[in-house]
Amino acid sequence: MGTAVTISGSNFNSTPANNTVKLNDLPAKVLQASSTQIQVVVPEGGTKGKFSVTVNGSTAVSASDFTVTDFPDPLAIKGLFVQFERRGWPSGYYPGDIVKELNSYDTVVGQRVSGEVALQLDEMKKINVNAIALELRATDSYYSGDFKPPDCNLPPSLGLLYPNPTGTELINLVQLFDLINSKQIKIILWLNNTHMEEQPPNNNAAWLTAILNVVKNHPALELVCFGGNTHLVDSNGDGVGDSCGTPAEAPLWLGPLSVPVQYVKWAIQLGLSLGVPAAKLSAEAVVGNYFVDAEPGAGPEATDRHLWKTTEILKWIFDDLGIAENERTYAISIYEHRKCFNPNNLDVPCTTDADPDAWADETLQHIYETIGRNGSRVIAVEMGLYQADPNWSTSQAFESLIRRFKRYGVAGGCFWRWTHFMDAENNDATLAMPVKIRGWSFQYTAVRDTILRIYQ
C-alpha cells in the first residue's frame, strides 16, 4: 500500500487516463487525472522525483519533480504521558492515589489533590496539549512492600482494587475524567491487569466491566489500552511460572495463541459487548525493536516458541474479531534509538545499522505495509527517546517522530513524559528529558519549547 497524494503543476503531452505510472521506478496506481493534475498512490517511503505517464502507447514525462506533502492537519492527538508531580515531595502522586485522594486536602501542596492536578493540566494546556495517557493497575487491598512470587503484590496506590473497585474509586474516577475534560483534554486510559490467566475470567470481567461502565460514554475518553500479563511468568523456559508478570503493555510478541494475546482479544470483545466503540479499544504494540521483529526463539509461553511482530498480532486480533478496518485504532509504543541498539540481550545479529531518524521511518513504513491504508487509525500512546544519547537529543527525537507521523499519517501520540517521578531521577544521566523539571516552581527543559512549537 502507499500514500495517496496529488501532484500539481506538471505538464503532460496528453490527458492521463487510468494507467500505470512509474515513480522512482516503482509502480503506482493512478486514482484521478486531468491535464494539469494527477493523483496517485506513492509507494511508502517515496518522497520526490520525476515520473512518466503512458497513454495509448505514448509516454509523457513530468516537467518537474513531484513532492509528497504532509497529510493535512494530521496531529489530532497532541499528547503527554502523565504522572502528576506532588510538588514539594520526593516522589509524585501514584495513579491510584490520584483517584482515591482526589477530593482530599494535601498539606504538602497546600490544596486539594484535584486543585494540584488542575494546576498542572493548565500548564500542559499552555503548550497546546490536548490528550494525556494515564495508567491504572489491578491492585491488591494491601501493601506487602515486596513485588515477588507468589503474591506479586500490587499496592492500592497503583490503581483500582481487583476484582471489584470500590464505590469511592469509581465515583472519583468519573470526577477525575470530568476535571480533565473541563480542560478540553482527552484521556488514553491504560488498564493493566496481571491476572490474565484466570479461567473462567469472572474476576477479570468484574474489574473491567466496573471501570468501562463508568467511563465508556464520557466525552474525555479517547482510547482504552488493555495491558498487563499473567500473574506469574516462566523466566527460564522450564514451563513453571517463577517470576511476576509485568504490569505494563501486554506482551503481544508472544504470539496469537499466548495467554496475554487471548486475554486482549477477550477484553476487546468484552468492551464491545458493553457498548464501547471499537475505535476506542486497543492494546499497545511495541514497535521499532529490530531484535523482537526478527522473531527469535523463545520459551514455552510463546506461540510456536518464537517471538512475533506486535503490529501483525494486533491486526490478527482485529481481523479475528471482524472489526472493520475504518473502526480500528492501532496503539503503538515507539521510542527512537539506533536500529542495532539491543535492550533485550537476544542473540540476533544486526549487521546494517541506521540512525534513529532513519530507523523510525523504516519502522512506520513497515507498520503501514502491515495494516494497509483502509481507514485505520494509528496513535503512538507512548513516544520519545529510548534513553539519553550524546548524538541525539530528546528534542530531536520528538521532532523526528512528529515529522514522520505527518509523512505517514499517524494521528499523533503521547510524549514520554510530563516529569520524572522521583527527585533522584533528575540526576540520572541515562534518562531522556521530561518536559517539567521536578520542583516547586514550574521550570522546564528544552523539550517544552520544542513541543510548544510543534503542537501549535
GROMACS .gro file of C-alpha atoms in nm:
model
  456
    1MET     CA    1   0.000   0.000   0.000
    2GLY     CA    2   0.102   0.360  -0.032
    3THR     CA    3   0.012   0.721   0.037
    4ALA     CA    4  -0.248   0.899  -0.175
    5VAL     CA    5  -0.105   1.232  -0.293
    6THR     CA    6  -0.197   1.491  -0.550
    7ILE     CA    7   0.071   1.617  -0.788
    8SER     CA    8   0.001   1.955  -0.949
    9GLY     CA    9   0.173   2.189  -1.187
   10SER     CA   10   0.322   1.929  -1.420
   11ASN     CA   11   0.292   1.946  -1.799
   12PHE     CA   12   0.158   1.645  -1.984
   13ASN     CA   13   0.159   1.578  -2.357
   14SER     CA   14  -0.191   1.435  -2.328
   15THR     CA   15  -0.460   1.379  -2.069
   16PRO     CA   16  -0.372   1.077  -1.849
   17ALA     CA   17  -0.634   0.808  -1.809
   18ASN     CA   18  -0.644   0.506  -1.579
   19ASN     CA   19  -0.293   0.391  -1.647
   20THR     CA   20   0.010   0.279  -1.454
   21VAL     CA   21   0.276   0.540  -1.389
   22LYS     CA   22   0.628   0.498  -1.263
   23LEU     CA   23   0.760   0.686  -0.962
   24ASN     CA   24   1.130   0.633  -0.899
   25ASP     CA   25   1.090   0.309  -1.096
   26LEU     CA   26   0.822   0.185  -0.855
   27PRO     CA   27   0.464   0.120  -0.975
   28ALA     CA   28   0.188   0.349  -0.857
   29LYS     CA   29  -0.182   0.335  -0.941
   30VAL     CA   30  -0.347   0.646  -1.086
   31LEU     CA   31  -0.652   0.748  -0.883
   32GLN     CA   32  -0.761   1.065  -1.065
   33ALA     CA   33  -0.615   1.255  -1.354
   34SER     CA   34  -0.662   1.569  -1.563
   35SER     CA   35  -0.445   1.772  -1.798
   36THR     CA   36  -0.293   1.967  -1.510
   37GLN     CA   37  -0.319   1.737  -1.211
   38ILE     CA   38  -0.272   1.372  -1.133
   39GLN     CA   39  -0.343   1.185  -0.810
   40VAL     CA   40  -0.152   0.866  -0.749
   41VAL     CA   41  -0.062   0.628  -0.470
   42VAL     CA   42   0.304   0.680  -0.393
   43PRO     CA   43   0.481   0.372  -0.254
   44GLU     CA   44   0.568   0.403   0.115
   45GLY     CA   45   0.893   0.592   0.154
   46GLY     CA   46   0.865   0.770  -0.181
   47THR     CA   47   0.916   1.142  -0.142
   48LYS     CA   48   1.001   1.313  -0.469
   49GLY     CA   49   1.118   1.264  -0.826
   50LYS     CA   50   1.004   1.276  -1.189
   51PHE     CA   51   0.753   1.031  -1.322
   52SER     CA   52   0.619   0.923  -1.659
   53VAL     CA   53   0.268   0.855  -1.784
   54THR     CA   54   0.196   0.628  -2.080
   55VAL     CA   55  -0.124   0.693  -2.276
   56ASN     CA   56  -0.211   0.486  -2.584
   57GLY     CA   57   0.149   0.385  -2.627
   58SER     CA   58   0.288   0.742  -2.598
   59THR     CA   59   0.491   0.838  -2.292
   60ALA     CA   60   0.488   1.184  -2.136
   61VAL     CA   61   0.743   1.281  -1.869
   62SER     CA   62   0.662   1.536  -1.599
   63ALA     CA   63   0.833   1.869  -1.649
   64SER     CA   64   0.928   1.894  -1.280
   65ASP     CA   65   0.974   1.675  -0.976
   66PHE     CA   66   0.672   1.580  -0.773
   67THR     CA   67   0.689   1.630  -0.396
   68VAL     CA   68   0.490   1.437  -0.140
   69THR     CA   69   0.338   1.688   0.102
   70ASP     CA   70   0.236   1.628   0.461
   71PHE     CA   71  -0.106   1.492   0.544
   72PRO     CA   72  -0.349   1.778   0.620
   73ASP     CA   73  -0.353   1.858   0.995
   74PRO     CA   74  -0.258   1.503   1.094
   75LEU     CA   75  -0.194   1.560   1.464
   76ALA     CA   76  -0.534   1.502   1.617
   77ILE     CA   77  -0.360   1.374   1.932
   78LYS     CA   78  -0.111   1.620   2.084
   79GLY     CA   79  -0.038   1.433   2.400
   80LEU     CA   80   0.178   1.366   2.701
   81PHE     CA   81   0.223   1.059   2.915
   82VAL     CA   82   0.143   1.198   3.258
   83GLN     CA   83   0.246   1.112   3.611
   84PHE     CA   84   0.136   1.409   3.818
   85GLU     CA   85   0.402   1.562   4.038
   86ARG     CA   86   0.340   1.606   4.410
   87ARG     CA   87   0.534   1.929   4.423
   88GLY     CA   88   0.748   1.959   4.735
   89TRP     CA   89   0.765   1.580   4.783
   90PRO     CA   90   1.047   1.346   4.671
   91SER     CA   91   0.810   1.142   4.453
   92GLY     CA   92   0.498   1.206   4.250
   93TYR     CA   93   0.138   1.101   4.301
   94TYR     CA   94   0.079   0.736   4.228
   95PRO     CA   95  -0.217   0.697   3.989
   96GLY     CA   96  -0.434   0.508   4.238
   97ASP     CA   97  -0.376   0.777   4.498
   98ILE     CA   98  -0.482   1.044   4.248
   99VAL     CA   99  -0.817   0.869   4.217
  100LYS     CA  100  -0.866   0.779   4.583
  101GLU     CA  101  -0.749   1.111   4.726
  102LEU     CA  102  -0.883   1.340   4.452
  103ASN     CA  103  -1.103   1.539   4.690
  104SER     CA  104  -0.867   1.528   4.989
  105TYR     CA  105  -0.661   1.822   5.112
  106ASP     CA  106  -0.287   1.761   5.066
  107THR     CA  107  -0.078   1.953   5.320
  108VAL     CA  108   0.234   1.907   5.105
  109VAL     CA  109   0.097   2.108   4.811
  110GLY     CA  110  -0.133   2.327   5.021
  111GLN     CA  111  -0.455   2.246   4.834
  112ARG     CA  112  -0.682   1.959   4.736
  113VAL     CA  113  -0.531   1.695   4.512
  114SER     CA  114  -0.785   1.794   4.246
  115GLY     CA  115  -0.657   2.151   4.261
  116GLU     CA  116  -0.297   2.039   4.210
  117VAL     CA  117  -0.400   1.821   3.916
  118ALA     CA  118  -0.591   2.114   3.764
  119LEU     CA  119  -0.290   2.343   3.804
  120GLN     CA  120  -0.061   2.102   3.621
  121LEU     CA  121  -0.321   2.044   3.348
  122ASP     CA  122  -0.332   2.422   3.296
  123GLU     CA  123   0.045   2.420   3.247
  124MET     CA  124   0.010   2.143   2.987
  125LYS     CA  125  -0.257   2.342   2.803
  126LYS     CA  126  -0.006   2.626   2.766
  127ILE     CA  127   0.193   2.404   2.529
  128ASN     CA  128  -0.125   2.301   2.342
  129VAL     CA  129  -0.155   1.950   2.487
  130ASN     CA  130  -0.499   1.802   2.412
  131ALA     CA  131  -0.454   1.444   2.537
  132ILE     CA  132  -0.285   1.261   2.823
  133ALA     CA  133  -0.209   0.896   2.886
  134LEU     CA  134  -0.299   0.762   3.232
  135GLU     CA  135  -0.235   0.415   3.373
  136LEU     CA  136  -0.442   0.224   3.630
  137ARG     CA  137  -0.343  -0.122   3.753
  138ALA     CA  138  -0.548  -0.402   3.905
  139THR     CA  139  -0.434  -0.382   4.267
  140ASP     CA  140  -0.444  -0.573   4.592
  141SER     CA  141  -0.614  -0.433   4.902
  142TYR     CA  142  -0.286  -0.419   5.094
  143TYR     CA  143   0.080  -0.328   5.053
  144SER     CA  144   0.326  -0.604   5.137
  145GLY     CA  145   0.631  -0.399   5.043
  146ASP     CA  146   0.751  -0.665   4.802
  147PHE     CA  147   0.674  -0.744   4.438
  148LYS     CA  148   0.779  -1.109   4.420
  149PRO     CA  149   0.618  -1.453   4.379
  150PRO     CA  150   0.385  -1.594   4.472
  151ASP     CA  151   0.187  -1.284   4.578
  152CYS     CA  152   0.335  -1.037   4.327
  153ASN     CA  153   0.178  -0.762   4.535
  154LEU     CA  154   0.046  -0.450   4.361
  155PRO     CA  155  -0.042  -0.197   4.633
  156PRO     CA  156  -0.363   0.011   4.628
  157SER     CA  157  -0.170   0.326   4.536
  158LEU     CA  158  -0.110   0.194   4.183
  159GLY     CA  159  -0.468   0.168   4.062
  160LEU     CA  160  -0.813   0.030   4.143
  161LEU     CA  161  -0.899  -0.264   4.368
  162TYR     CA  162  -0.915  -0.604   4.198
  163PRO     CA  163  -1.151  -0.767   4.128
  164ASN     CA  164  -1.410  -0.515   4.249
  165PRO     CA  165  -1.316  -0.146   4.252
  166THR     CA  166  -1.468   0.038   4.545
  167GLY     CA  167  -1.758   0.276   4.505
  168THR     CA  168  -1.536   0.569   4.605
  169GLU     CA  169  -1.279   0.472   4.341
  170LEU     CA  170  -1.540   0.464   4.065
  171ILE     CA  171  -1.706   0.790   4.172
  172ASN     CA  172  -1.372   0.967   4.194
  173LEU     CA  173  -1.258   0.822   3.861
  174VAL     CA  174  -1.554   0.989   3.692
  175GLN     CA  175  -1.475   1.314   3.875
  176LEU     CA  176  -1.115   1.292   3.752
  177PHE     CA  177  -1.245   1.245   3.397
  178ASP     CA  178  -1.474   1.546   3.449
  179LEU     CA  179  -1.182   1.759   3.565
  180ILE     CA  180  -0.961   1.661   3.272
  181ASN     CA  181  -1.248   1.713   3.029
  182SER     CA  182  -1.305   2.063   3.170
  183LYS     CA  183  -0.959   2.147   3.037
  184GLN     CA  184  -1.058   2.016   2.692
  185ILE     CA  185  -0.812   1.729   2.724
  186LYS     CA  186  -0.878   1.370   2.615
  187ILE     CA  187  -0.768   1.057   2.804
  188ILE     CA  188  -0.589   0.747   2.680
  189LEU     CA  189  -0.657   0.502   2.963
  190TRP     CA  190  -0.433   0.202   3.027
  191LEU     CA  191  -0.598  -0.078   3.222
  192ASN     CA  192  -0.314  -0.309   3.324
  193ASN     CA  193  -0.420  -0.638   3.477
  194THR     CA  194  -0.179  -0.910   3.594
  195HIS     CA  195  -0.439  -1.186   3.622
  196MET     CA  196  -0.475  -1.263   3.253
  197GLU     CA  197  -0.459  -1.639   3.302
  198GLU     CA  198  -0.775  -1.668   3.513
  199GLN     CA  199  -1.034  -1.909   3.371
  200PRO     CA  200  -1.320  -1.861   3.372
  201PRO     CA  201  -1.237  -1.488   3.363
  202ASN     CA  202  -1.507  -1.385   3.609
  203ASN     CA  203  -1.281  -1.160   3.817
  204ASN     CA  204  -1.126  -1.006   3.506
  205ALA     CA  205  -1.475  -0.934   3.373
  206ALA     CA  206  -1.585  -0.782   3.703
  207TRP     CA  207  -1.287  -0.544   3.719
  208LEU     CA  208  -1.302  -0.430   3.358
  209THR     CA  209  -1.682  -0.404   3.348
  210ALA     CA  210  -1.695  -0.184   3.657
  211ILE     CA  211  -1.444   0.059   3.508
  212LEU     CA  212  -1.568   0.059   3.150
  213ASN     CA  213  -1.929   0.112   3.252
  214VAL     CA  214  -1.848   0.441   3.426
  215VAL     CA  215  -1.619   0.586   3.155
  216LYS     CA  216  -1.744   0.438   2.827
  217ASN     CA  217  -1.973   0.730   2.746
  218HIS     CA  218  -1.756   1.001   2.896
  219PRO     CA  219  -1.659   1.273   2.645
  220ALA     CA  220  -1.299   1.269   2.771
  221LEU     CA  221  -1.239   0.903   2.680
  222GLU     CA  222  -1.025   0.876   2.366
  223LEU     CA  223  -0.894   0.521   2.393
  224VAL     CA  224  -0.864   0.223   2.628
  225CYS     CA  225  -0.549   0.010   2.607
  226PHE     CA  226  -0.570  -0.334   2.766
  227GLY     CA  227  -0.237  -0.436   2.918
  228GLY     CA  228  -0.068  -0.638   3.188
  229ASN     CA  229   0.035  -1.003   3.194
  230THR     CA  230  -0.025  -1.335   3.361
  231HIS     CA  231   0.026  -1.334   3.738
  232LEU     CA  232   0.339  -1.549   3.704
  233VAL     CA  233   0.567  -1.591   3.401
  234ASP     CA  234   0.821  -1.855   3.313
  235SER     CA  235   1.159  -1.676   3.309
  236ASN     CA  236   1.385  -1.977   3.244
  237GLY     CA  237   1.182  -2.183   2.997
  238ASP     CA  238   1.113  -2.481   3.223
  239GLY     CA  239   0.736  -2.441   3.194
  240VAL     CA  240   0.689  -2.321   3.553
  241GLY     CA  241   0.592  -1.965   3.648
  242ASP     CA  242   0.872  -1.832   3.865
  243SER     CA  243   0.860  -1.452   3.835
  244CYS     CA  244   0.595  -1.182   3.846
  245GLY     CA  245   0.417  -1.071   3.531
  246THR     CA  246   0.498  -0.709   3.449
  247PRO     CA  247   0.202  -0.468   3.484
  248ALA     CA  248   0.282  -0.283   3.162
  249GLU     CA  249   0.195  -0.323   2.794
  250ALA     CA  250   0.064  -0.668   2.708
  251PRO     CA  251   0.339  -0.889   2.559
  252LEU     CA  252   0.182  -0.922   2.215
  253TRP     CA  253   0.518  -1.052   2.096
  254LEU     CA  254   0.425  -1.390   2.249
  255GLY     CA  255   0.200  -1.460   1.953
  256PRO     CA  256  -0.166  -1.533   1.877
  257LEU     CA  257  -0.214  -1.841   2.096
  258SER     CA  258  -0.042  -1.698   2.403
  259VAL     CA  259  -0.243  -1.622   2.717
  260PRO     CA  260  -0.184  -1.242   2.704
  261VAL     CA  261  -0.294  -1.213   2.339
  262GLN     CA  262  -0.603  -1.424   2.401
  263TYR     CA  263  -0.682  -1.203   2.702
  264VAL     CA  264  -0.652  -0.884   2.492
  265LYS     CA  265  -0.883  -1.032   2.230
  266TRP     CA  266  -1.132  -1.128   2.501
  267ALA     CA  267  -1.108  -0.783   2.668
  268ILE     CA  268  -1.177  -0.600   2.341
  269GLN     CA  269  -1.474  -0.829   2.283
  270LEU     CA  270  -1.596  -0.754   2.636
  271GLY     CA  271  -1.566  -0.381   2.570
  272LEU     CA  272  -1.768  -0.417   2.251
  273SER     CA  273  -2.040  -0.607   2.439
  274LEU     CA  274  -2.061  -0.319   2.689
  275GLY     CA  275  -2.116  -0.067   2.411
  276VAL     CA  276  -1.768   0.081   2.386
  277PRO     CA  277  -1.699   0.180   2.022
  278ALA     CA  278  -1.440  -0.042   1.854
  279ALA     CA  279  -1.225   0.261   1.772
  280LYS     CA  280  -1.178   0.318   2.146
  281LEU     CA  281  -1.048  -0.033   2.222
  282SER     CA  282  -0.691  -0.144   2.160
  283ALA     CA  283  -0.367  -0.275   2.308
  284GLU     CA  284  -0.017  -0.133   2.288
  285ALA     CA  285   0.209  -0.274   2.017
  286VAL     CA  286   0.578  -0.214   2.090
  287VAL     CA  287   0.739  -0.130   1.757
  288GLY     CA  288   1.089  -0.048   1.635
  289ASN     CA  289   1.266  -0.331   1.818
  290TYR     CA  290   1.476  -0.496   1.550
  291PHE     CA  291   1.555  -0.797   1.764
  292VAL     CA  292   1.195  -0.878   1.854
  293ASP     CA  293   1.087  -0.824   1.493
  294ALA     CA  294   1.347  -1.083   1.387
  295GLU     CA  295   1.118  -1.332   1.565
  296PRO     CA  296   1.389  -1.526   1.752
  297GLY     CA  297   1.324  -1.842   1.950
  298ALA     CA  298   1.153  -1.806   2.287
  299GLY     CA  299   1.018  -2.009   2.577
  300PRO     CA  300   0.706  -2.224   2.600
  301GLU     CA  301   0.477  -1.927   2.669
  302ALA     CA  302   0.533  -1.800   2.313
  303THR     CA  303   0.325  -1.941   2.028
  304ASP     CA  304   0.540  -2.189   1.831
  305ARG     CA  305   0.823  -2.099   2.072
  306HIS     CA  306   0.932  -1.780   1.896
  307LEU     CA  307   0.858  -1.408   1.924
  308TRP     CA  308   0.616  -1.231   1.689
  309LYS     CA  309   0.588  -0.887   1.530
  310THR     CA  310   0.346  -0.696   1.752
  311THR     CA  311   0.166  -0.494   1.482
  312GLU     CA  312   0.086  -0.816   1.298
  313ILE     CA  313  -0.056  -0.964   1.618
  314LEU     CA  314  -0.276  -0.660   1.684
  315LYS     CA  315  -0.400  -0.683   1.325
  316TRP     CA  316  -0.470  -1.053   1.378
  317ILE     CA  317  -0.684  -0.968   1.684
  318PHE     CA  318  -0.887  -0.710   1.491
  319ASP     CA  319  -0.923  -0.947   1.195
  320ASP     CA  320  -1.035  -1.235   1.415
  321LEU     CA  321  -1.295  -1.016   1.586
  322GLY     CA  322  -1.424  -0.896   1.250
  323ILE     CA  323  -1.368  -0.528   1.332
  324ALA     CA  324  -1.393  -0.311   1.021
  325GLU     CA  325  -1.065  -0.152   0.921
  326ASN     CA  326  -1.206   0.201   0.949
  327GLU     CA  327  -1.306   0.127   1.310
  328ARG     CA  328  -0.962   0.011   1.427
  329THR     CA  329  -0.709   0.201   1.637
  330TYR     CA  330  -0.355   0.067   1.637
  331ALA     CA  331  -0.192   0.184   1.959
  332ILE     CA  332   0.187   0.180   1.926
  333SER     CA  333   0.483   0.246   2.153
  334ILE     CA  334   0.771   0.397   1.956
  335TYR     CA  335   1.094   0.526   2.109
  336GLU     CA  336   1.379   0.645   1.894
  337HIS     CA  337   1.720   0.475   1.909
  338ARG     CA  338   1.967   0.333   1.663
  339LYS     CA  339   1.844   0.029   1.472
  340CYS     CA  340   2.104  -0.209   1.618
  341PHE     CA  341   2.056  -0.091   1.976
  342ASN     CA  342   1.953  -0.401   2.170
  343PRO     CA  343   1.779  -0.371   2.508
  344ASN     CA  344   1.671  -0.737   2.504
  345ASN     CA  345   2.002  -0.926   2.513
  346LEU     CA  346   1.883  -1.155   2.235
  347ASP     CA  347   2.145  -1.331   2.027
  348VAL     CA  348   2.028  -1.187   1.694
  349PRO     CA  349   2.280  -1.033   1.452
  350CYS     CA  350   2.219  -0.680   1.326
  351THR     CA  351   2.468  -0.606   1.050
  352THR     CA  352   2.322  -0.292   0.890
  353ASP     CA  353   2.275  -0.014   1.142
  354ALA     CA  354   2.068   0.303   1.093
  355ASP     CA  355   2.042   0.629   1.282
  356PRO     CA  356   1.732   0.692   1.498
  357ASP     CA  357   1.552   0.908   1.242
  358ALA     CA  358   1.600   0.660   0.957
  359TRP     CA  359   1.505   0.365   1.178
  360ALA     CA  360   1.184   0.541   1.288
  361ASP     CA  361   1.095   0.595   0.923
  362GLU     CA  362   1.160   0.230   0.840
  363THR     CA  363   0.951   0.123   1.140
  364LEU     CA  364   0.650   0.332   1.038
  365GLN     CA  365   0.683   0.216   0.679
  366HIS     CA  366   0.658  -0.144   0.799
  367ILE     CA  367   0.352  -0.064   1.012
  368TYR     CA  368   0.156   0.069   0.715
  369GLU     CA  369   0.274  -0.213   0.491
  370THR     CA  370   0.126  -0.445   0.755
  371ILE     CA  371  -0.207  -0.276   0.828
  372GLY     CA  372  -0.271  -0.109   0.491
  373ARG     CA  373  -0.447   0.220   0.428
  374ASN     CA  374  -0.816   0.148   0.463
  375GLY     CA  375  -0.912   0.396   0.731
  376SER     CA  376  -0.743   0.251   1.039
  377ARG     CA  377  -0.611   0.498   1.295
  378VAL     CA  378  -0.260   0.482   1.443
  379ILE     CA  379  -0.182   0.654   1.775
  380ALA     CA  380   0.157   0.649   1.947
  381VAL     CA  381   0.032   0.607   2.303
  382GLU     CA  382   0.398   0.624   2.409
  383MET     CA  383   0.671   0.802   2.215
  384GLY     CA  384   1.004   0.969   2.275
  385LEU     CA  385   1.374   0.893   2.309
  386TYR     CA  386   1.459   0.549   2.448
  387GLN     CA  387   1.749   0.675   2.657
  388ALA     CA  388   1.991   0.968   2.667
  389ASP     CA  389   2.216   0.974   2.362
  390PRO     CA  390   2.507   1.219   2.318
  391ASN     CA  391   2.438   1.225   1.943
  392TRP     CA  392   2.059   1.252   1.951
  393SER     CA  393   1.867   1.470   2.196
  394THR     CA  394   1.517   1.418   2.333
  395SER     CA  395   1.400   1.724   2.140
  396GLN     CA  396   1.548   1.587   1.818
  397ALA     CA  397   1.375   1.253   1.874
  398PHE     CA  398   1.039   1.422   1.936
  399GLU     CA  399   1.070   1.642   1.628
  400SER     CA  400   1.182   1.346   1.418
  401LEU     CA  401   0.883   1.139   1.525
  402ILE     CA  402   0.633   1.416   1.456
  403ARG     CA  403   0.785   1.473   1.112
  404ARG     CA  404   0.749   1.103   1.036
  405PHE     CA  405   0.395   1.096   1.177
  406LYS     CA  406   0.298   1.370   0.933
  407ARG     CA  407   0.464   1.183   0.649
  408TYR     CA  408   0.277   0.861   0.716
  409GLY     CA  409  -0.049   0.993   0.860
  410VAL     CA  410  -0.016   0.886   1.225
  411ALA     CA  411  -0.286   1.060   1.430
  412GLY     CA  412  -0.030   1.178   1.690
  413GLY     CA  413   0.075   1.049   2.026
  414CYS     CA  414   0.176   1.099   2.387
  415PHE     CA  415   0.531   1.213   2.457
  416TRP     CA  416   0.708   1.041   2.746
  417ARG     CA  417   0.681   1.227   2.981
  418TRP     CA  418   0.548   1.526   3.176
  419THR     CA  419   0.805   1.497   3.457
  420HIS     CA  420   1.027   1.243   3.628
  421PHE     CA  421   0.851   1.052   3.903
  422MET     CA  422   1.123   1.086   4.168
  423ASP     CA  423   1.371   1.361   4.256
  424ALA     CA  424   1.657   1.113   4.221
  425GLU     CA  425   1.577   1.077   3.850
  426ASN     CA  426   1.671   1.441   3.790
  427ASN     CA  427   2.036   1.340   3.820
  428ASP     CA  428   2.016   1.019   3.616
  429ALA     CA  429   2.216   1.097   3.301
  430THR     CA  430   2.083   0.789   3.119
  431LEU     CA  431   1.720   0.911   3.114
  432ALA     CA  432   1.563   1.106   2.832
  433MET     CA  433   1.446   1.456   2.926
  434PRO     CA  434   1.091   1.513   3.050
  435VAL     CA  435   0.902   1.839   2.997
  436LYS     CA  436   0.898   1.973   3.353
  437ILE     CA  437   1.193   1.981   3.591
  438ARG     CA  438   1.084   1.839   3.926
  439GLY     CA  439   1.047   2.103   4.194
  440TRP     CA  440   0.804   2.350   4.343
  441SER     CA  441   0.833   2.604   4.065
  442PHE     CA  442   0.730   2.543   3.707
  443GLN     CA  443   1.065   2.526   3.535
  444TYR     CA  444   1.115   2.337   3.214
  445THR     CA  445   1.367   2.159   2.995
  446ALA     CA  446   1.435   2.248   2.632
  447VAL     CA  447   1.175   1.989   2.531
  448ARG     CA  448   0.894   2.225   2.633
  449ASP     CA  449   0.988   2.480   2.368
  450THR     CA  450   1.004   2.209   2.104
  451ILE     CA  451   0.660   2.079   2.200
  452LEU     CA  452   0.515   2.430   2.207
  453ARG     CA  453   0.645   2.497   1.856
  454ILE     CA  454   0.523   2.165   1.710
  455TYR     CA  455   0.191   2.135   1.898
  456GLN     CA  456   0.059   2.461   1.758
   0.00000   0.00000   0.00000
